Coordinates of C-alpha atoms in Angstrom, one line a residue:
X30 CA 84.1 112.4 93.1
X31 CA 85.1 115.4 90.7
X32 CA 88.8 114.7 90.1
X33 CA 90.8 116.8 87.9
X34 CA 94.2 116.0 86.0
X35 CA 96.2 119.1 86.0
X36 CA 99.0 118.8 83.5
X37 CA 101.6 121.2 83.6
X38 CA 105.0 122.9 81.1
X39 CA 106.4 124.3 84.6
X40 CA 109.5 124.8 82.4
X41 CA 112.4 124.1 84.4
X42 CA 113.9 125.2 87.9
X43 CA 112.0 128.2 88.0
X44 CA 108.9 128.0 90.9
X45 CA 107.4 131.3 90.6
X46 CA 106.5 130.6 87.1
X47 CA 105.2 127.2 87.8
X48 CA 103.4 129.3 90.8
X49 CA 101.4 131.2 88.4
X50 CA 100.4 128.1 86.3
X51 CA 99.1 126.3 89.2
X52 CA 97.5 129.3 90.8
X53 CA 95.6 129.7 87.7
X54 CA 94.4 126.0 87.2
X55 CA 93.7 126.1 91.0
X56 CA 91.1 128.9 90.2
X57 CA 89.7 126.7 87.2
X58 CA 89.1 123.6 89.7
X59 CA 87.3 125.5 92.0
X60 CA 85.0 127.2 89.6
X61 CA 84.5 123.5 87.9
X62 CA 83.4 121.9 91.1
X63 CA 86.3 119.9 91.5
X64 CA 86.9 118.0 95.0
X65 CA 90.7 116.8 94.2
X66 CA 92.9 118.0 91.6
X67 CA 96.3 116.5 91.1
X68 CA 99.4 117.8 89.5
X69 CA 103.2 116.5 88.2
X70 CA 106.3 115.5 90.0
X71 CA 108.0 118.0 91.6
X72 CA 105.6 120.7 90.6
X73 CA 107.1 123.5 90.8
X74 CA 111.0 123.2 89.8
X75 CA 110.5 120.3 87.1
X76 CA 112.4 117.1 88.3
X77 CA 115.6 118.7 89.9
X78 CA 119.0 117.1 90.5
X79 CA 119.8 119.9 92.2
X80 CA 118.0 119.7 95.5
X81 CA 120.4 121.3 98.0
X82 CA 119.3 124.3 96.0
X83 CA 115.5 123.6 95.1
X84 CA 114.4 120.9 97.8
X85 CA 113.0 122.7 100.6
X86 CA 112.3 121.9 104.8
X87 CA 108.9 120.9 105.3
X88 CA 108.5 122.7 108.6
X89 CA 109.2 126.3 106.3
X90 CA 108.0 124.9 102.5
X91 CA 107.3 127.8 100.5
X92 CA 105.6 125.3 97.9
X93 CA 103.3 123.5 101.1
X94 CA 102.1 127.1 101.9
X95 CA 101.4 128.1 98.6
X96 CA 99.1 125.0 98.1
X97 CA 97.9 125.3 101.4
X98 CA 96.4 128.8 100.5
X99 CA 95.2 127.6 96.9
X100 CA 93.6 124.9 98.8
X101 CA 91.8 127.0 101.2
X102 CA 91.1 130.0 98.2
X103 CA 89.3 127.7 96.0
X104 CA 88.1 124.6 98.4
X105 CA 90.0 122.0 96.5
X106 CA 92.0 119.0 97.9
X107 CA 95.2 118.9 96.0
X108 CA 97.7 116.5 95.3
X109 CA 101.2 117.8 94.2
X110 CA 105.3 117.0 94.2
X111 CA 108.1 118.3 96.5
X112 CA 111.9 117.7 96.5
X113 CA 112.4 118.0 100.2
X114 CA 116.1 118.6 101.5
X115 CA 116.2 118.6 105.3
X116 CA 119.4 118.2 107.6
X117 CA 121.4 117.2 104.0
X118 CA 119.4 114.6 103.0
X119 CA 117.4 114.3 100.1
X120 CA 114.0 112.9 99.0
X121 CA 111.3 113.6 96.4
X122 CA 107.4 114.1 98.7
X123 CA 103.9 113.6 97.3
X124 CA 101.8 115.5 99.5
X125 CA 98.1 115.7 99.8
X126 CA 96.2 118.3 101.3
X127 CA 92.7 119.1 102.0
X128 CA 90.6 121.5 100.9
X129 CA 91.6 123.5 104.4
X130 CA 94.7 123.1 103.6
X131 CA 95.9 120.1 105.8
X132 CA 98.1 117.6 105.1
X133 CA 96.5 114.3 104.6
X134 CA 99.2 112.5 103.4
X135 CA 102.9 113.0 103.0
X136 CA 105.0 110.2 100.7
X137 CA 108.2 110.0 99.9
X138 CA 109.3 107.9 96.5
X139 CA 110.5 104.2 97.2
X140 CA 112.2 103.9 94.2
X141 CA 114.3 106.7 92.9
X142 CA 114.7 106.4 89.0
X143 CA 118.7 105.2 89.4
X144 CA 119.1 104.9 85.7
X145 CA 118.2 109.0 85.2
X146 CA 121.1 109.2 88.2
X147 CA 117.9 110.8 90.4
X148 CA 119.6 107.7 93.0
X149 CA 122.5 109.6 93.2
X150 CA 120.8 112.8 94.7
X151 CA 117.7 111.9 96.8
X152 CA 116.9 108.3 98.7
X153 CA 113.9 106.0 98.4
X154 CA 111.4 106.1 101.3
X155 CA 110.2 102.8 103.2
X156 CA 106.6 104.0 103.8
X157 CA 103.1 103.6 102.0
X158 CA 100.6 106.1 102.9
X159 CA 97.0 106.2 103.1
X160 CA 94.1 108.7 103.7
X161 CA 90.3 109.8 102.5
X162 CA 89.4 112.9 99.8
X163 CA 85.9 113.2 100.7
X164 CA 85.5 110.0 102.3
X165 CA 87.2 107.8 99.5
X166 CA 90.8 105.5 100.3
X167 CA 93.6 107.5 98.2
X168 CA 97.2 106.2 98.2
X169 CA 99.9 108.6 96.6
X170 CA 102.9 107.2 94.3
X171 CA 105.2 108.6 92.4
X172 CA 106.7 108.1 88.5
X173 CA 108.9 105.3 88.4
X174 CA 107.2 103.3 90.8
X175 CA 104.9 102.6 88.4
X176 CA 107.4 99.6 87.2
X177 CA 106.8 98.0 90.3
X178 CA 103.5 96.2 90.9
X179 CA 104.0 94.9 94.5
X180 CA 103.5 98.2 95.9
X181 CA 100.5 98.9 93.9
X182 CA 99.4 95.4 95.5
X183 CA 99.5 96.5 98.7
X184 CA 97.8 100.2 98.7
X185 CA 95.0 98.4 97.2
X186 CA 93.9 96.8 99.6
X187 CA 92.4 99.7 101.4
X188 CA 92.8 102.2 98.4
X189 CA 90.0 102.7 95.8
X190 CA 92.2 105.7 94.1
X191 CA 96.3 105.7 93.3
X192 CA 97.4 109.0 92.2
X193 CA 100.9 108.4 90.2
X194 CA 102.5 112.0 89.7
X195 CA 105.4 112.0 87.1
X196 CA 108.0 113.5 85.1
X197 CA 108.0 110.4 82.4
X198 CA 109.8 111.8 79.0
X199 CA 108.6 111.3 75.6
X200 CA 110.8 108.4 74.4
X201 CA 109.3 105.6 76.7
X202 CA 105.1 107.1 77.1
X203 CA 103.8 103.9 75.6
X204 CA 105.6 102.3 78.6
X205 CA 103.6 105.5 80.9
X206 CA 100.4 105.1 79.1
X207 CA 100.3 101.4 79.4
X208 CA 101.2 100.3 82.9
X209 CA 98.9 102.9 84.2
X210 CA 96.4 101.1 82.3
X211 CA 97.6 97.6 83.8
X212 CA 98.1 98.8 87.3
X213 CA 94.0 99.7 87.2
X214 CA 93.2 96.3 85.9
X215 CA 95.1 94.6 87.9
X216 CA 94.3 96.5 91.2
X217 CA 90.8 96.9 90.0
X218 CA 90.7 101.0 91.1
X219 CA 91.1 104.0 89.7
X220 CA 94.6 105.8 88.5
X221 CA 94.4 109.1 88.2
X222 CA 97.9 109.2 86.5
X223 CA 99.6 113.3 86.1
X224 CA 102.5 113.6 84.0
X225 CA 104.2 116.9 83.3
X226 CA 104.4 118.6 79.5
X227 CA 107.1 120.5 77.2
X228 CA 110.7 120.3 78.2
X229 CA 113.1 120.7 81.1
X230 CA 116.5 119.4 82.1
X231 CA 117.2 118.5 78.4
X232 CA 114.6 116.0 78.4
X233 CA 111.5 116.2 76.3
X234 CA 107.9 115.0 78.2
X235 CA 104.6 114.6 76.1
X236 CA 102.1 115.0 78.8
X237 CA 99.7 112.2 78.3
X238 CA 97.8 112.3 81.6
X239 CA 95.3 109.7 82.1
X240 CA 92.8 108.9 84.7
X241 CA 92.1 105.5 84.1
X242 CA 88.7 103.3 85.4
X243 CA 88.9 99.7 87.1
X244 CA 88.3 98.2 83.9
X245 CA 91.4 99.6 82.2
X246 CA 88.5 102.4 80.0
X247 CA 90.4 105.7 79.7
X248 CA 88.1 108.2 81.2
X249 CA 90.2 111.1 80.7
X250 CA 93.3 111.8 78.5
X251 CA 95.5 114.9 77.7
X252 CA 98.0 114.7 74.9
X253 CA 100.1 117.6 75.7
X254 CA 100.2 121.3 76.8
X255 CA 99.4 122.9 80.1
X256 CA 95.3 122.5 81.0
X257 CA 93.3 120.8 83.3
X258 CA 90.9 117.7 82.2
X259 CA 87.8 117.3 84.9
X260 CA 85.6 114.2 84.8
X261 CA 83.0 112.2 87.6
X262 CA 84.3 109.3 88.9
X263 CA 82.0 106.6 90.7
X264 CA 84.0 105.1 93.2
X265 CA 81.1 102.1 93.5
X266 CA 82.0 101.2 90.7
X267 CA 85.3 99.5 92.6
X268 CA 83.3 97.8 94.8
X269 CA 80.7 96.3 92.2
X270 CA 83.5 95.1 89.8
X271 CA 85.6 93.5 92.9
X272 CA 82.8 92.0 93.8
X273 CA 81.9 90.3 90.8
X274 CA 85.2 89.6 89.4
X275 CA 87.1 89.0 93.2
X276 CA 91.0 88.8 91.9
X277 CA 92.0 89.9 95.0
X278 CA 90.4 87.1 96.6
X279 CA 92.7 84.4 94.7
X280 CA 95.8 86.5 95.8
X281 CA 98.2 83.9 97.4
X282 CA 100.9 86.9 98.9
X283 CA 102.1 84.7 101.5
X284 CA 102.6 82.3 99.3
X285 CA 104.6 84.7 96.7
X286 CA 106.8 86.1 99.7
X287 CA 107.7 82.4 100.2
X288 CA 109.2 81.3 97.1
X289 CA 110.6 84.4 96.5
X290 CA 112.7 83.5 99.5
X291 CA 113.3 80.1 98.4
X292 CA 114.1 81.6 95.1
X293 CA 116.7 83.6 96.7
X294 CA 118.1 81.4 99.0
X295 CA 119.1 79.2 96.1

């Protein structure tokens, strides 16, 4: 599978200008023969705390039917973010669509980063989701569930490819760059990890977009600016080193959920 990382300097709470980024990266996919391109958290406004203002209804998304028509334009599956704001609620999407432009998968973050007060305007989700680009398992995540392994765990077990989209600033990437890096090893996929670039919200974010290979090799890195990286995955290669190196078959989860229980009960 052709996957391409698009990195992206959206700026900040301004969509049409993130429109015209993405439109043109869009174009460069399709001319590189890419089947699934993925881009950052909440693509177009930058990670909003305003979401009453830039979260939109799924049933009349400007953002949706703007990918949906990219999608169809240049034949690329696409992966991108949403703040959604329906019926005063709040909650921050990754949605997948094909390159027909429809939806394949639609989820919304579990753990909302509390400590950058994004708790405070939208609420987890209690779903995983699962689906197939071009016949391969993809789960989608988002940013700050990166810190939590058990969810990885479980997507895993169908899902050869987790796409983590992000807005992760500058001051903690070594934490970014490394647990994607861990969360391939210890899954044994492929993380195709998108992070945005420049600033926005007073916050600085260095990019440093990774897709990253079952064996924790780095097959594609972009340090900063707006761009697109393309590069071949060989999703046998997931099979073939599960195979011969079967983690997941010591995996005791029943066992964990049980003392974590008795832990708690304590």
């Amino acid at each position: 599978m052709r996957v391409a990382i698009a990195q992206i300097d959206m700026g900040f709470e301004n969509k049409e200008y993130a429109m015209g980024i993405c439109s043109q990266l869009m174009a460069e996919a399709g001319e590189k023969g890419v089947d699934f391109i993925v881009f950052p958290e909440m693509t177009l406004p930058g990670f909003t705390l305003n979401p009453e203002t830039y979260g939109e209804n799924r049933t009349n998304s400007k953002t949706i039917a703007f990918f949906k028509e990219e999608a169809k334009k240049n034949r690329v599956t696409v992966c991108f973010g949403l703040p959604v704001y329906e019926e005063g609620v709040s909650t921050n999407h990754c949605i997948i669509l094909d390159e027909n432009g429809e939806e394949l998968a639609d989820y919304a973050k579990i753990h909302p980063f509390s400590f950058g007060a994004e708790a405070e305007h939208y609420i987890g989700g209690n779903e995983l989701q699962f689906c197939e680009v071009k016949g391969v398992p993809v789960s989608p995540l988002i940013c700050y569930d990166l810190r939590f392994p058990e969810p990885f765990q479980v997507v895993s077990e169908k899902s050869k490819v987790i796409t983590v989209i992000a807005s992760w600033p500058t001051p903690r990437r070594e934490h970014w760059m490394t647990l994607l890096k861990a969360r391939a090893i210890e899954n044994q996929c492929f993380i195709i990890g998108v992070n945005r670039s420049g600033d926005g919200g007073g916050l600085s974010y260095n990019g440093d977009s990774m897709v990253v290979s079952p064996l924790g090799e780095v097959l594609a890195h972009m340090d900063g600016g707006s761009g697109i990286s393309v590069v071949d995955i060989d999703l046998t290669e997931v099979d073939a080193y599960r195979a011969s190196f079967p983690v997941k078959a010591d995996r005791q989860p029943e066992l964990y959920h049980t003392l974590w229980k008795q832990h708690h009960a304590k």
